Tab-separated table of C-alpha atoms and ligand atoms in Angstrom:
chain	number	residue	atom	x	y	z
V	16	UNK	CA	41.512	39.589	143.379
V	17	UNK	CA	42.925	41.554	140.377
V	18	UNK	CA	44.355	44.728	142.248
V	19	UNK	CA	43.025	48.315	141.065
V	20	UNK	CA	44.082	48.568	137.316
V	21	UNK	CA	45.451	52.676	138.084
V	22	UNK	CA	47.280	51.707	141.797
V	23	UNK	CA	50.616	53.240	141.166
V	24	UNK	CA	51.959	52.155	144.264
V	25	UNK	CA	54.987	50.610	142.542
V	26	UNK	CA	55.937	54.257	140.266
V	27	UNK	CA	58.088	56.519	140.782
V	28	UNK	CA	57.081	59.557	139.093
V	29	UNK	CA	58.601	63.182	137.716
V	30	UNK	CA	56.958	65.582	136.892
V	31	UNK	CA	59.031	68.268	134.875
V	32	UNK	CA	57.278	71.732	134.723
V	33	UNK	CA	55.506	70.918	137.951
V	34	UNK	CA	55.551	74.225	139.507
V	35	UNK	CA	52.984	75.092	136.587
V	36	UNK	CA	49.342	74.775	136.556
V	37	UNK	CA	48.743	72.231	134.578
V	38	UNK	CA	51.188	70.057	135.691
V	39	UNK	CA	51.019	70.854	139.245
V	40	UNK	CA	47.227	69.070	138.828
V	41	UNK	CA	49.013	65.955	137.318
V	42	UNK	CA	51.511	65.609	139.978
V	43	UNK	CA	48.889	65.607	142.891
V	44	UNK	CA	46.678	63.105	140.418
V	45	UNK	CA	49.201	60.865	140.271
V	46	UNK	CA	50.191	61.114	144.224
V	47	UNK	CA	46.640	60.664	144.051
V	48	UNK	CA	47.152	56.945	143.128
V	49	UNK	CA	49.897	56.406	145.311
V	50	UNK	CA	52.840	57.368	143.175
V	51	UNK	CA	56.338	58.691	144.765
V	52	UNK	CA	56.469	62.111	142.980
V	53	UNK	CA	58.996	64.566	142.278
V	54	UNK	CA	57.948	67.642	141.579
V	55	UNK	CA	60.524	68.830	138.907
V	56	UNK	CA	61.254	72.984	137.653
V	57	UNK	CA	62.880	75.909	138.498
V	58	UNK	CA	60.879	78.000	141.027
V	59	UNK	CA	61.549	76.414	144.532
V	60	UNK	CA	59.077	78.449	145.791
V	61	UNK	CA	56.154	77.093	143.819
V	62	UNK	CA	57.330	73.884	143.985
V	63	UNK	CA	57.946	73.972	147.639
V	64	UNK	CA	54.218	74.426	147.778
V	65	UNK	CA	52.971	71.406	145.266
V	66	UNK	CA	54.756	69.377	147.545
V	67	UNK	CA	52.681	70.540	150.557
V	68	UNK	CA	49.697	70.678	149.144
V	69	UNK	CA	50.477	66.543	147.364
V	70	UNK	CA	51.801	65.888	151.334
V	71	UNK	CA	48.821	67.657	153.183
V	72	UNK	CA	46.257	65.344	151.383
V	73	UNK	CA	48.194	62.112	152.587
V	74	UNK	CA	50.621	62.109	149.001
V	75	UNK	CA	54.446	61.298	148.831
V	76	UNK	CA	56.578	64.345	146.967
V	77	UNK	CA	59.229	65.854	146.684
V	78	UNK	CA	60.540	69.371	145.092
V	79	UNK	CA	63.778	69.590	143.069
V	80	UNK	CA	65.215	72.032	141.150
V	81	UNK	CA	66.024	71.711	137.326
V	82	UNK	CA	66.433	73.459	134.321
V	83	UNK	CA	64.738	71.444	131.529
V	84	UNK	CA	66.527	73.250	128.612
V	85	UNK	CA	70.022	72.308	130.444
V	86	UNK	CA	71.193	68.690	130.246
V	87	UNK	CA	73.625	68.768	133.234
V	88	UNK	CA	70.814	69.802	135.217
V	89	UNK	CA	68.556	67.538	134.286
V	90	UNK	CA	70.773	64.492	135.016
V	91	UNK	CA	71.886	65.788	138.114
V	92	UNK	CA	68.272	65.593	138.898
V	93	UNK	CA	67.334	62.250	137.618
V	94	UNK	CA	70.177	61.314	139.950
V	95	UNK	CA	68.965	62.722	143.105
V	96	UNK	CA	65.769	61.708	142.334
V	97	UNK	CA	66.676	58.379	141.781
V	98	UNK	CA	68.583	58.312	144.956
V	99	UNK	CA	65.441	59.774	147.323
V	100	UNK	CA	62.938	58.118	146.115
V	101	UNK	CA	63.895	55.180	143.675
V	102	UNK	CA	64.200	53.898	139.833
V	103	UNK	CA	61.952	56.605	137.861
V	104	UNK	CA	59.379	54.783	135.717
V	105	UNK	CA	57.222	57.694	134.671
V	106	UNK	CA	57.823	60.979	133.190
V	107	UNK	CA	55.527	63.547	132.766
V	108	UNK	CA	56.963	66.413	130.361
V	109	UNK	CA	54.900	69.698	131.195
V	110	UNK	CA	57.089	72.317	130.754
V	111	UNK	CA	56.055	74.525	127.567
V	112	UNK	CA	54.275	77.397	126.763
V	113	UNK	CA	54.121	80.307	124.282
V	114	UNK	CA	55.726	83.975	123.950
V	115	UNK	CA	54.116	86.850	122.554
V	116	UNK	CA	56.327	87.808	120.049
V	117	UNK	CA	55.844	84.112	118.146
V	118	UNK	CA	52.408	84.736	117.455
V	119	UNK	CA	51.510	86.744	114.321
V	120	UNK	CA	49.491	90.613	115.291
V	121	UNK	CA	46.322	90.692	113.427
V	122	UNK	CA	47.865	92.050	109.418
V	123	UNK	CA	51.359	91.239	110.165
V	124	UNK	CA	53.090	88.838	107.358
V	125	UNK	CA	54.640	86.294	107.866
V	126	UNK	CA	57.274	87.323	106.751
V	127	UNK	CA	57.723	89.239	110.254
V	128	UNK	CA	58.185	87.004	112.540
V	129	UNK	CA	61.128	87.279	114.892
V	130	UNK	CA	63.502	84.408	114.247
V	131	UNK	CA	64.489	84.162	117.536
V	132	UNK	CA	60.772	84.151	119.662
V	133	UNK	CA	60.297	81.232	116.801
V	134	UNK	CA	63.806	79.676	118.287
V	135	UNK	CA	62.645	80.286	121.613
V	136	UNK	CA	59.486	78.375	121.663
V	137	UNK	CA	60.773	75.294	119.732
V	138	UNK	CA	63.559	75.080	122.345
V	139	UNK	CA	61.289	75.265	125.329
V	140	UNK	CA	58.217	72.923	123.510
V	141	UNK	CA	61.047	70.510	121.861
V	142	UNK	CA	64.156	70.580	123.240
V	143	UNK	CA	63.358	70.820	127.116
V	144	UNK	CA	59.651	69.881	126.751
V	145	UNK	CA	60.714	66.480	125.385
V	146	UNK	CA	63.790	65.665	123.838
V	147	UNK	CA	66.181	66.377	126.865
V	148	UNK	CA	64.138	65.239	129.456
V	149	UNK	CA	63.488	62.299	127.289
V	150	UNK	CA	66.975	61.266	126.497
V	151	UNK	CA	68.195	62.228	130.449
V	152	UNK	CA	64.950	60.238	132.036
V	153	UNK	CA	64.182	57.610	129.238
V	154	UNK	CA	68.089	56.386	129.585
V	155	UNK	CA	67.399	54.414	132.679
V	156	UNK	CA	63.691	53.624	132.089
V	157	UNK	CA	64.863	51.489	128.545
V	158	UNK	CA	67.876	49.834	131.009
V	159	UNK	CA	65.298	48.953	133.277
V	160	UNK	CA	62.887	47.631	130.599
V	161	UNK	CA	60.216	49.786	132.568
V	162	UNK	CA	58.475	53.310	131.770
V	163	UNK	CA	55.926	55.370	130.965
V	164	UNK	CA	56.744	59.038	129.317
V	165	UNK	CA	53.401	61.115	128.456
V	166	UNK	CA	54.338	64.505	126.906
V	167	UNK	CA	52.181	67.541	127.014
V	168	UNK	CA	51.583	68.734	123.356
V	169	UNK	CA	48.337	70.794	122.578
V	170	UNK	CA	45.388	70.806	120.325
V	171	UNK	CA	47.126	73.654	118.393
V	172	UNK	CA	49.556	70.529	117.521
V	173	UNK	CA	46.676	68.725	115.230
V	174	UNK	CA	45.011	71.805	113.438
V	175	UNK	CA	47.487	75.646	114.029
V	176	UNK	CA	45.391	77.928	115.896
V	177	UNK	CA	44.758	81.050	113.825
V	178	UNK	CA	47.863	83.202	114.305
V	179	UNK	CA	50.125	81.159	117.080
V	180	UNK	CA	52.551	79.611	114.388
V	181	UNK	CA	55.569	78.931	116.429
V	182	UNK	CA	54.202	77.027	119.562
V	183	UNK	CA	51.242	75.359	117.041
V	184	UNK	CA	54.619	74.062	115.150
V	185	UNK	CA	56.267	72.742	118.078
V	186	UNK	CA	53.496	71.373	119.406
V	187	UNK	CA	52.806	69.467	115.455
V	188	UNK	CA	56.962	68.152	116.457
V	189	UNK	CA	55.915	67.470	120.282
V	190	UNK	CA	53.589	65.136	118.823
V	191	UNK	CA	55.335	62.911	116.085
V	192	UNK	CA	58.590	63.209	118.289
V	193	UNK	CA	56.033	61.185	120.655
V	194	UNK	CA	55.365	58.883	117.487
V	195	UNK	CA	58.823	58.573	116.575
V	196	UNK	CA	59.708	57.279	120.503
V	197	UNK	CA	57.147	55.165	120.903
V	198	UNK	CA	58.464	53.187	117.768
V	199	UNK	CA	61.777	53.384	118.992
V	200	UNK	CA	61.045	51.875	122.657
V	201	UNK	CA	58.367	49.735	122.357
V	202	UNK	CA	60.377	46.588	122.455
V	203	UNK	CA	62.136	48.000	125.441
V	204	UNK	CA	59.201	48.269	127.557
V	205	UNK	CA	58.766	52.081	127.501
V	206	UNK	CA	55.358	53.175	126.651
V	207	UNK	CA	55.477	56.929	124.855
V	208	UNK	CA	52.205	58.973	124.921
V	209	UNK	CA	50.894	61.859	124.587
V	210	UNK	CA	48.204	64.509	125.380
V	211	UNK	CA	47.139	67.174	124.160
V	212	UNK	CA	44.902	69.671	126.158
V	213	UNK	CA	42.241	71.869	125.176
V	214	UNK	CA	41.781	75.238	126.668
V	215	UNK	CA	42.538	75.574	130.086
V	216	UNK	CA	42.911	78.153	131.817
V	217	UNK	CA	46.973	79.000	133.314
V	218	UNK	CA	48.916	82.165	134.249
V	219	UNK	CA	50.647	81.710	130.343
V	220	UNK	CA	47.202	82.147	128.901
V	221	UNK	CA	45.555	83.920	131.226
V	222	UNK	CA	46.111	87.937	129.806
V	223	UNK	CA	44.231	85.657	126.232
V	224	UNK	CA	41.773	84.902	127.452
V	225	UNK	CA	40.360	86.689	130.413
V	226	UNK	CA	39.922	90.892	130.715
V	227	UNK	CA	40.978	92.583	133.707
V	228	UNK	CA	37.193	92.683	134.807
V	229	UNK	CA	36.738	88.635	134.657
V	230	UNK	CA	34.937	88.732	131.317
V	231	UNK	CA	35.860	86.953	128.694
V	232	UNK	CA	38.473	88.442	125.929
V	233	UNK	CA	37.352	88.613	122.482
V	234	UNK	CA	39.507	85.526	121.573
V	235	UNK	CA	38.064	83.169	124.763
V	236	UNK	CA	34.296	83.920	123.647
V	237	UNK	CA	36.200	82.479	120.229
V	238	UNK	CA	37.248	79.829	121.786
V	239	UNK	CA	34.421	78.821	124.407
V	240	UNK	CA	32.060	79.577	121.104
V	241	UNK	CA	33.729	76.832	119.436
V	242	UNK	CA	33.960	74.764	122.043
V	243	UNK	CA	30.661	71.841	121.797
V	244	UNK	CA	30.855	71.680	126.433
V	245	UNK	CA	30.809	75.484	125.683
V	246	UNK	CA	33.232	76.113	128.945
V	247	UNK	CA	37.234	76.161	130.063
V	248	UNK	CA	38.822	72.880	131.294
V	249	UNK	CA	39.645	72.506	134.717
V	250	UNK	CA	43.058	71.641	134.952
V	251	UNK	CA	41.834	68.717	137.509
V	252	UNK	CA	40.277	67.504	134.214
V	253	UNK	CA	43.549	66.022	133.338
V	254	UNK	CA	44.467	63.595	136.071
V	255	UNK	CA	42.516	60.707	134.942
V	256	UNK	CA	43.905	60.486	131.199
V	257	UNK	CA	47.694	61.053	133.203
V	258	UNK	CA	46.763	58.038	135.917
V	259	UNK	CA	45.366	56.299	132.685
V	260	UNK	CA	48.113	56.374	130.557
V	261	UNK	CA	50.683	56.410	133.271
V	262	UNK	CA	49.453	53.300	135.226
V	263	UNK	CA	51.315	49.785	133.643
V	264	UNK	CA	48.435	47.995	134.218
V	265	UNK	CA	45.122	49.645	132.804
V	266	UNK	CA	47.251	51.026	129.697
V	267	UNK	CA	50.086	47.957	128.763
V	268	UNK	CA	49.350	47.983	125.170
V	269	UNK	CA	48.812	52.129	124.709
V	270	UNK	CA	51.935	53.673	123.370
V	271	UNK	CA	52.423	56.113	120.508
V	272	UNK	CA	49.012	57.304	120.956
V	273	UNK	CA	47.565	61.211	121.438
V	274	UNK	CA	45.029	61.672	124.214
V	275	UNK	CA	43.073	64.698	123.361
V	276	UNK	CA	41.593	66.522	126.283
V	277	UNK	CA	39.351	69.428	124.945
V	278	UNK	CA	35.924	69.875	125.782
V	279	UNK	CA	35.130	69.194	122.341
V	280	UNK	CA	36.836	71.824	120.496
V	281	UNK	CA	38.853	69.287	118.125
V	282	UNK	CA	36.058	67.498	117.193
V	283	UNK	CA	34.111	70.414	115.044
V	284	UNK	CA	34.490	72.882	112.582
V	285	UNK	CA	31.887	75.052	114.023
P	342	LIG	N1	47.308	76.076	129.696
P	342	LIG	C1	46.521	75.422	128.261
P	342	LIG	O1	45.475	75.727	128.263
P	342	LIG	C2	47.236	74.794	127.693
P	342	LIG	C3	46.485	73.903	126.426
P	342	LIG	C4	47.413	73.059	125.682
P	342	LIG	C5	49.140	73.004	125.928
P	342	LIG	N2	49.288	73.116	127.449
P	342	LIG	C6	50.720	72.729	127.579
P	342	LIG	O2	50.528	71.931	128.742
P	342	LIG	C7	51.644	72.173	129.826
P	342	LIG	C8	52.029	73.372	130.913
P	342	LIG	O3	51.387	74.126	130.792
P	342	LIG	P1	50.867	75.653	131.866
P	342	LIG	O4	49.605	76.007	131.311
P	342	LIG	O5	50.277	74.615	132.916
P	342	LIG	O6	51.518	76.197	132.028
P	342	LIG	P2	52.022	76.744	133.165
P	342	LIG	O7	53.404	78.501	132.740
P	342	LIG	O8	51.553	77.024	134.782
P	342	LIG	O9	53.133	76.037	133.227
P	342	LIG	C9	54.754	75.706	132.744
P	342	LIG	C10	55.778	75.349	133.986
P	342	LIG	O10	57.258	74.888	133.218
P	342	LIG	C11	58.378	75.626	134.163
P	342	LIG	N3	59.398	75.934	132.705
P	342	LIG	C12	59.080	76.674	131.807
P	342	LIG	N4	60.635	76.462	131.263
P	342	LIG	C13	61.177	75.699	132.345
P	342	LIG	C14	62.357	75.179	132.125
P	342	LIG	N5	63.481	75.472	131.257
P	342	LIG	N6	62.858	74.507	133.162
P	342	LIG	C15	61.847	73.886	134.080
P	342	LIG	N7	60.816	74.408	134.330
P	342	LIG	C16	60.164	75.702	133.344
P	342	LIG	C17	57.564	76.757	134.229
P	342	LIG	O11	57.984	78.075	135.098
P	342	LIG	C18	55.940	76.762	134.688
P	342	LIG	O12	56.361	76.290	136.287
P	342	LIG	C19	52.710	73.070	128.049
P	342	LIG	O13	53.616	72.515	127.758
P	342	LIG	C20	51.452	74.327	128.017
P	342	LIG	O14	52.151	74.828	126.449
P	342	LIG	C21	48.945	74.121	127.681
């Protein structure tokens, strides 16, 4: 009989930013299919909480502290993870986010945008979010001829959101780099894809979407109004796409793709 297409019991998965809301759910989803999971991030307390959640559900997980913007820190983390869990075959890049001064305030001219904020957002989403981890973890995958890399981009990387200038441009670059690496490693047994989430309430966007009393902000209401499904996403709803792309059997001929999970937001103009 055919093995379960989505079985990940032979995989070791690293989830960078697994300390965060979306990365944490992705780590749980991978562990739920049998993967040995390394939750990687800067916050040991949150990392330990994620690992405890996974273990209490019967999964296998460890926390490894690392700064995605520091090559040395990633290289050390990679060595420790491989010594403990075995060769890494799945990498989920879920570090990223925006900063308020990289978004244009209403009526503010583009020429006033802070270059420092722009650079920070590009560093976080493109260099720490994709470039360095792909260099550090990708090297071993290419040597072994096996791997799946999943970069978390954003729906705003395809069509820029109003005012969200640096983040949208950085996520567009994430999608572009994903396609570049997919081609670069296509014959090396390493697949590289992106997932572009729509709007999922998380720490980094809570004040953008919700007022203190729990109601929607004007922007939150606008977004819901433009989402055909009429709601925000639940972080666990990204699990299926991650499991599918991670599985060497379920998505063996899929590389260079950007899978959009957004309740239909990007499929309509009104
Ligand atoms: N929440 C959404 O609606 C949404 C939508 C589209 C895309 N995304 C993307 O999904 C990814 C995860 O976002 P989230 O909403 O879960 O945010 P989050 O802030 O909850 O998670 C991001 C995690 O990355 C960690 N991190 C930040 N800088 C790091 C560094 N230098 N080294 C190591 N870890 C670092 C943070 O500590 C945090 O745990 C990001 O790339 C984000 O841009 C989120």
